[in-house]
Amino acid sequence: MDIHRCRFIPYPLSAINALAFSHPSNCTAPGKGPSNLRLAIGRANGDIEIWNPLKGAWYQESIIRGAKHRSIEGLAWIQDPEDVDKNGRKVPGKLRLFSIGYSTAVTEWDLALGRPARHSAGDFGEIWCMAAQPKGPSPKKSGLESQGAPSLGAESQVQNIVVGCADGSIVLLSTSDGDIRFNRILARPPKKIARALSITFQNRNTIIAGHADSTIRIYDIRNCQQIRNMTLGSGPRKGPKEILVWSVKCLKDGTIVSGDSTGTVSFWDGKIHTLLQRIKSHEADILDVAVSADGHSVFSGGMDRRTTLYRRTTGGREGEKLRWAKMTHQRLHNHDVKAMATFETRGLSILASGGLDTMPIIVPIQEFGREHHRTLSSLPQQPNIRSAAKMRLIMSWWDHEICIWAIPRSQRADIQRDKSPEASEMQGRRLVAKISLQGEESITSADLSADGGMLSVSTMADLKAFRLRPKFGFLKVQKLEIPPEMSRTGAKSIEFSPDMKWLVVVRADNRIQLYRMTEAENPKKAPQFLQTFVKLKRLSRDSITSKWQHGSLGSYDRAIRHVTFSADSKILAVGDNSGYVDTWVLEGHEDLTQENDKTKSAGPSASSDDEYSDEEDHAIVILGQHWIPNPSASLLIKLPAAPLVLSFRPSTAQSMRNQTNGNVAVHPTRHNPHPHSHDLPDGEDRLFVLTAENNIYEFNVLSGTLSDWSKRNPRSSLPMEFRDQRERAKGFVWDFCRGNERIWLYGVSWLWMFDLSRDFPPLEDQPNKQGRLKNGDVGAKSLKRIRTNDSEDEGRGQRPRLDTGAGSKVPTSELGVGIGRKIQRIDGSEAVNSRWISLDGEQSIGSDEEEDYVLSNESALVSLRRGRDEDHAANGDSGDELDVDGETSPNDKTGVARRADNKPYWHTFKYRPILGIVPLGSFSDEEEDEKDNADDDTIKKVEVALIERPLWDVDLPPQYQGNQEWNQRL
């Protein structure tokens, strides 16, 4: 595969202004948090990213796009109280997300639709800070509850919102009844206006607010009275007189912690409201403070790029008061640290931080210094890059702009003759079109047709289509007239079919619509979209999930994440966040002489999740073809995690049914006014799926079963390096040149190749690393639970199976100065009776999430499916390919690979950070033009463009330089 490394494609990154976890910490809860735990990240361009921790896997689940002149400056989650449905079952409260952004409004977001749900604004100043009211104790059941009356103390489960404004006022907003509205003003602006910069709840009825006049004020929301003022004094000498209190937080015992513009962390008594201690730990402003759930650790971040840890200490004397001490600091970020958030359970203990360097960083709390931190990518999980390989065009988009680049075929001889930078740049690429959309909404999706002649762009408010024609070395952009129903509402995902006849549109409410395109008889005229369109409905799924907490996300789990067509454009598949895959097939044969069905298909539809009914009208027939649900769609299993890669295998040869008289059209009769053919597709139907847990599946969609390759290659046979890959996959590229059947998967910092024409090495040939799960006895026939202990030697580079949700453990040899992790206890006088004791404590398994299940006879089962004999395997014979199951797909020609020197996979970490990889062409595209050079090896390879976006190419504001930092940068 020929790779063009490209760094000329721009993608402006945006600073992180706010972070918020969807649930409060609970140190007694087992496992690594609830299944519906999410992290919301607010950026300066108005985008909100939703991240799924997934027990430490961390992947970007969705992005709520912003708009012009909008910024996210604060985020807060609440959860509505539990309810009871008509059947008497408990219904979990809905998770709700709120944001502020330098305006007088608080916005609630609909996660399922990806757009604002409602706003609340009032006659007060700009909102600078926001906090959610904590829940009270769980209400006790009473006799009236069984009679339908509300339970006692139910009001204590309602979480209201409090905001601080630029004029110094504190406002309480009510969130009851699923709405957000003004309740009352808790504090009027003082005579000397002082902005409310930070706010938090000490308990359910007490508010702590930090202002811009060196003062921390305490309010009681029950009577709207100010309880106390706490002042920080005057500012430093030769500096501003007023101290800005950028952050306030409260510990479990009520202690108040503040961070201010002098770089000082202050600890205040939460009962008598007096200063306990000050620690000057930063060289510049402290912008945010975070506290642990047990109240024993405090973190601060600021303009000097430091992340500082404080912990309680004592001198050991009886009766001596606890003091706070700065333990250490690290410069994890490359710029200002603006936001922090923490979440802790028994198995998950993490701090999330972000700032101007645009990258979220996950830091361990309890294992700080003993586990590595983890840097998440600032690039989108789904690449905003597309290509038209036949025309060698690359399209990228961001915010409101679209850029299209032309990549000419490399002329190596000309480049060698003229080695000037100008000549290389002109021969390397050219910007051929640039489009700026009007309106406030940002682009949600865009796609190029396969021939580069059509462009479609969508926002949450609109959808547009353009025609692209070459003219004088550039592209002439012509806006197309599209049906009103098509452009009436926006979309979150759009995609052209490979044959350029269909455009699939996924609306914000997950309605799926298909629009047919027709070519004009005159080639100078633009293609047209037919008025009649097809509505596709997904299968209804059981609303009762295995985990009760999932209900709090509502329909967000069913939000469509991926859309893909088969190579012959006759099968459509979509995947959602919950792991369901729905498919449809195109029946019949195209007949351009047949009139379209004029039945109105654009009627109202609440969602695409409705089940098909026998009473529905006949299917919409367009030019002799119509879309129907895949007859085997219900047989496709639910994936254990959301799909990150969803793609059909390319077709090596298009299969056509042999018909005596060609494509015979059907015509209406008196008894059958809407005739159509019922022939199903017979092309390539194998669907490749990679989930967020690094599991690979391949389905025969038309039969609803796993493909033979997938049966012979379960997850346990995948390379261990790939299974343990922490960064999730972003995309893929197929390589079917020269008879290859390869797929190239890539993440932000890695590139993997899998040869799907061969099987992976068998389980017994996999390297058996220490501290890993091992195969059980081949003769056993039970599902065994095998628990492995961590390796005592941590310096061998293996990834420990248990961590607290950030990075892997730091090897003992790389730890800083301090006491070791283990001590040796000797009972008696002989060292033989000694045993090692871990000072870190026993890492208990809190739930089944921390354990792996191994099918002990999986090795024999895989060998049986591959048609291998145990004796031949022992002698190194590769064996013959056999049809063991008797249901081999006609498209499956997978061979068996057992040669150790020719593995069916390859990977590299050479490229980073990767924004996206798109194909530019292959030998099959150039076959007609390059017949004379068909023996040239450079032609018989797939050609791709790998777009990198390193951080040093991003324009960031000047960073703060501390004392003697200039010496470290020389």
PDB file of N, CA and C in Angstrom, residues 482-513:
ATOM      1  N   ILE A 482     -33.345  20.674  -4.648  1.00  0.00           N
ATOM      2  CA  ILE A 482     -33.709  19.394  -4.056  1.00  0.00           C
ATOM      3  C   ILE A 482     -35.145  19.473  -3.554  1.00  0.00           C
ATOM      4  N   PRO A 483     -35.798  18.339  -3.368  1.00  0.00           N
ATOM      5  CA  PRO A 483     -37.188  18.360  -2.903  1.00  0.00           C
ATOM      6  C   PRO A 483     -37.322  19.093  -1.572  1.00  0.00           C
ATOM      7  N   PRO A 484     -38.420  19.796  -1.372  1.00  0.00           N
ATOM      8  CA  PRO A 484     -38.603  20.535  -0.108  1.00  0.00           C
ATOM      9  C   PRO A 484     -38.553  19.636   1.110  1.00  0.00           C
ATOM     10  N   GLU A 485     -39.103  18.436   1.001  1.00  0.00           N
ATOM     11  CA  GLU A 485     -39.086  17.528   2.142  1.00  0.00           C
ATOM     12  C   GLU A 485     -37.669  17.113   2.501  1.00  0.00           C
ATOM     13  N   MET A 486     -36.794  17.098   1.531  1.00  0.00           N
ATOM     14  CA  MET A 486     -35.414  16.694   1.756  1.00  0.00           C
ATOM     15  C   MET A 486     -34.636  17.766   2.518  1.00  0.00           C
ATOM     16  N   SER A 487     -34.913  19.023   2.229  1.00  0.00           N
ATOM     17  CA  SER A 487     -34.164  20.111   2.849  1.00  0.00           C
ATOM     18  C   SER A 487     -34.906  20.773   3.994  1.00  0.00           C
ATOM     19  N   ARG A 488     -36.093  20.297   4.298  1.00  0.00           N
ATOM     20  CA  ARG A 488     -36.905  20.965   5.318  1.00  0.00           C
ATOM     21  C   ARG A 488     -36.258  20.883   6.680  1.00  0.00           C
ATOM     22  N   THR A 489     -35.702  19.751   7.040  1.00  0.00           N
ATOM     23  CA  THR A 489     -35.002  19.573   8.306  1.00  0.00           C
ATOM     24  C   THR A 489     -33.591  19.085   8.022  1.00  0.00           C
ATOM     25  N   GLY A 490     -32.716  19.288   8.966  1.00  0.00           N
ATOM     26  CA  GLY A 490     -31.339  18.878   8.801  1.00  0.00           C
ATOM     27  C   GLY A 490     -31.157  17.381   9.029  1.00  0.00           C
ATOM     28  N   ALA A 491     -29.916  16.974   9.075  1.00  0.00           N
ATOM     29  CA  ALA A 491     -29.575  15.564   9.267  1.00  0.00           C
ATOM     30  C   ALA A 491     -28.270  15.487  10.037  1.00  0.00           C
ATOM     31  N   LYS A 492     -28.069  14.344  10.687  1.00  0.00           N
ATOM     32  CA  LYS A 492     -26.813  14.136  11.403  1.00  0.00           C
ATOM     33  C   LYS A 492     -25.864  13.222  10.647  1.00  0.00           C
ATOM     34  N   SER A 493     -26.363  12.551   9.596  1.00  0.00           N
ATOM     35  CA  SER A 493     -25.487  11.688   8.810  1.00  0.00           C
ATOM     36  C   SER A 493     -26.076  11.524   7.416  1.00  0.00           C
ATOM     37  N   ILE A 494     -25.229  11.614   6.394  1.00  0.00           N
ATOM     38  CA  ILE A 494     -25.630  11.404   5.006  1.00  0.00           C
ATOM     39  C   ILE A 494     -24.536  10.607   4.305  1.00  0.00           C
ATOM     40  N   GLU A 495     -24.941   9.847   3.275  1.00  0.00           N
ATOM     41  CA  GLU A 495     -23.951   9.053   2.537  1.00  0.00           C
ATOM     42  C   GLU A 495     -24.516   8.668   1.178  1.00  0.00           C
ATOM     43  N   PHE A 496     -23.663   8.797   0.131  1.00  0.00           N
ATOM     44  CA  PHE A 496     -24.003   8.352  -1.213  1.00  0.00           C
ATOM     45  C   PHE A 496     -23.748   6.853  -1.332  1.00  0.00           C
ATOM     46  N   SER A 497     -24.551   6.183  -2.149  1.00  0.00           N
ATOM     47  CA  SER A 497     -24.299   4.780  -2.451  1.00  0.00           C
ATOM     48  C   SER A 497     -23.142   4.690  -3.451  1.00  0.00           C
ATOM     49  N   PRO A 498     -22.432   3.562  -3.488  1.00  0.00           N
ATOM     50  CA  PRO A 498     -21.309   3.438  -4.427  1.00  0.00           C
ATOM     51  C   PRO A 498     -21.696   3.618  -5.886  1.00  0.00           C
ATOM     52  N   ASP A 499     -22.933   3.230  -6.281  1.00  0.00           N
ATOM     53  CA  ASP A 499     -23.339   3.403  -7.671  1.00  0.00           C
ATOM     54  C   ASP A 499     -23.921   4.781  -7.946  1.00  0.00           C
ATOM     55  N   MET A 500     -23.906   5.678  -6.934  1.00  0.00           N
ATOM     56  CA  MET A 500     -24.319   7.075  -7.070  1.00  0.00           C
ATOM     57  C   MET A 500     -25.784   7.218  -7.477  1.00  0.00           C
ATOM     58  N   LYS A 501     -26.620   6.264  -7.063  1.00  0.00           N
ATOM     59  CA  LYS A 501     -28.037   6.333  -7.376  1.00  0.00           C
ATOM     60  C   LYS A 501     -28.893   6.643  -6.148  1.00  0.00           C
ATOM     61  N   TRP A 502     -28.353   6.463  -4.961  1.00  0.00           N
ATOM     62  CA  TRP A 502     -29.117   6.660  -3.736  1.00  0.00           C
ATOM     63  C   TRP A 502     -28.343   7.551  -2.778  1.00  0.00           C
ATOM     64  N   LEU A 503     -29.096   8.330  -2.021  1.00  0.00           N
ATOM     65  CA  LEU A 503     -28.547   9.134  -0.933  1.00  0.00           C
ATOM     66  C   LEU A 503     -29.329   8.796   0.324  1.00  0.00           C
ATOM     67  N   VAL A 504     -28.643   8.253   1.331  1.00  0.00           N
ATOM     68  CA  VAL A 504     -29.301   7.928   2.589  1.00  0.00           C
ATOM     69  C   VAL A 504     -29.128   9.111   3.539  1.00  0.00           C
ATOM     70  N   VAL A 505     -30.215   9.487   4.189  1.00  0.00           N
ATOM     71  CA  VAL A 505     -30.242  10.621   5.103  1.00  0.00           C
ATOM     72  C   VAL A 505     -30.755  10.129   6.450  1.00  0.00           C
ATOM     73  N   VAL A 506     -29.951  10.329   7.491  1.00  0.00           N
ATOM     74  CA  VAL A 506     -30.354   9.981   8.848  1.00  0.00           C
ATOM     75  C   VAL A 506     -30.675  11.277   9.578  1.00  0.00           C
ATOM     76  N   ARG A 507     -31.930  11.456   9.921  1.00  0.00           N
ATOM     77  CA  ARG A 507     -32.374  12.672  10.585  1.00  0.00           C
ATOM     78  C   ARG A 507     -31.949  12.673  12.047  1.00  0.00           C
ATOM     79  N   ALA A 508     -32.172  13.821  12.700  1.00  0.00           N
ATOM     80  CA  ALA A 508     -31.777  13.956  14.098  1.00  0.00           C
ATOM     81  C   ALA A 508     -32.526  12.979  14.993  1.00  0.00           C
ATOM     82  N   ASP A 509     -33.779  12.661  14.658  1.00  0.00           N
ATOM     83  CA  ASP A 509     -34.565  11.730  15.453  1.00  0.00           C
ATOM     84  C   ASP A 509     -34.413  10.294  14.966  1.00  0.00           C
ATOM     85  N   ASN A 510     -33.328  10.018  14.200  1.00  0.00           N
ATOM     86  CA  ASN A 510     -32.966   8.685  13.733  1.00  0.00           C
ATOM     87  C   ASN A 510     -33.924   8.123  12.684  1.00  0.00           C
ATOM     88  N   ARG A 511     -34.721   8.967  12.054  1.00  0.00           N
ATOM     89  CA  ARG A 511     -35.490   8.528  10.892  1.00  0.00           C
ATOM     90  C   ARG A 511     -34.534   8.356   9.716  1.00  0.00           C
ATOM     91  N   ILE A 512     -34.721   7.274   8.984  1.00  0.00           N
ATOM     92  CA  ILE A 512     -33.855   6.950   7.855  1.00  0.00           C
ATOM     93  C   ILE A 512     -34.647   7.138   6.574  1.00  0.00           C
ATOM     94  N   GLN A 513     -34.123   7.950   5.666  1.00  0.00           N
ATOM     95  CA  GLN A 513     -34.779   8.232   4.394  1.00  0.00           C
ATOM     96  C   GLN A 513     -33.802   8.001   3.251  1.00  0.00           C
TER      97      GLN A 513
END
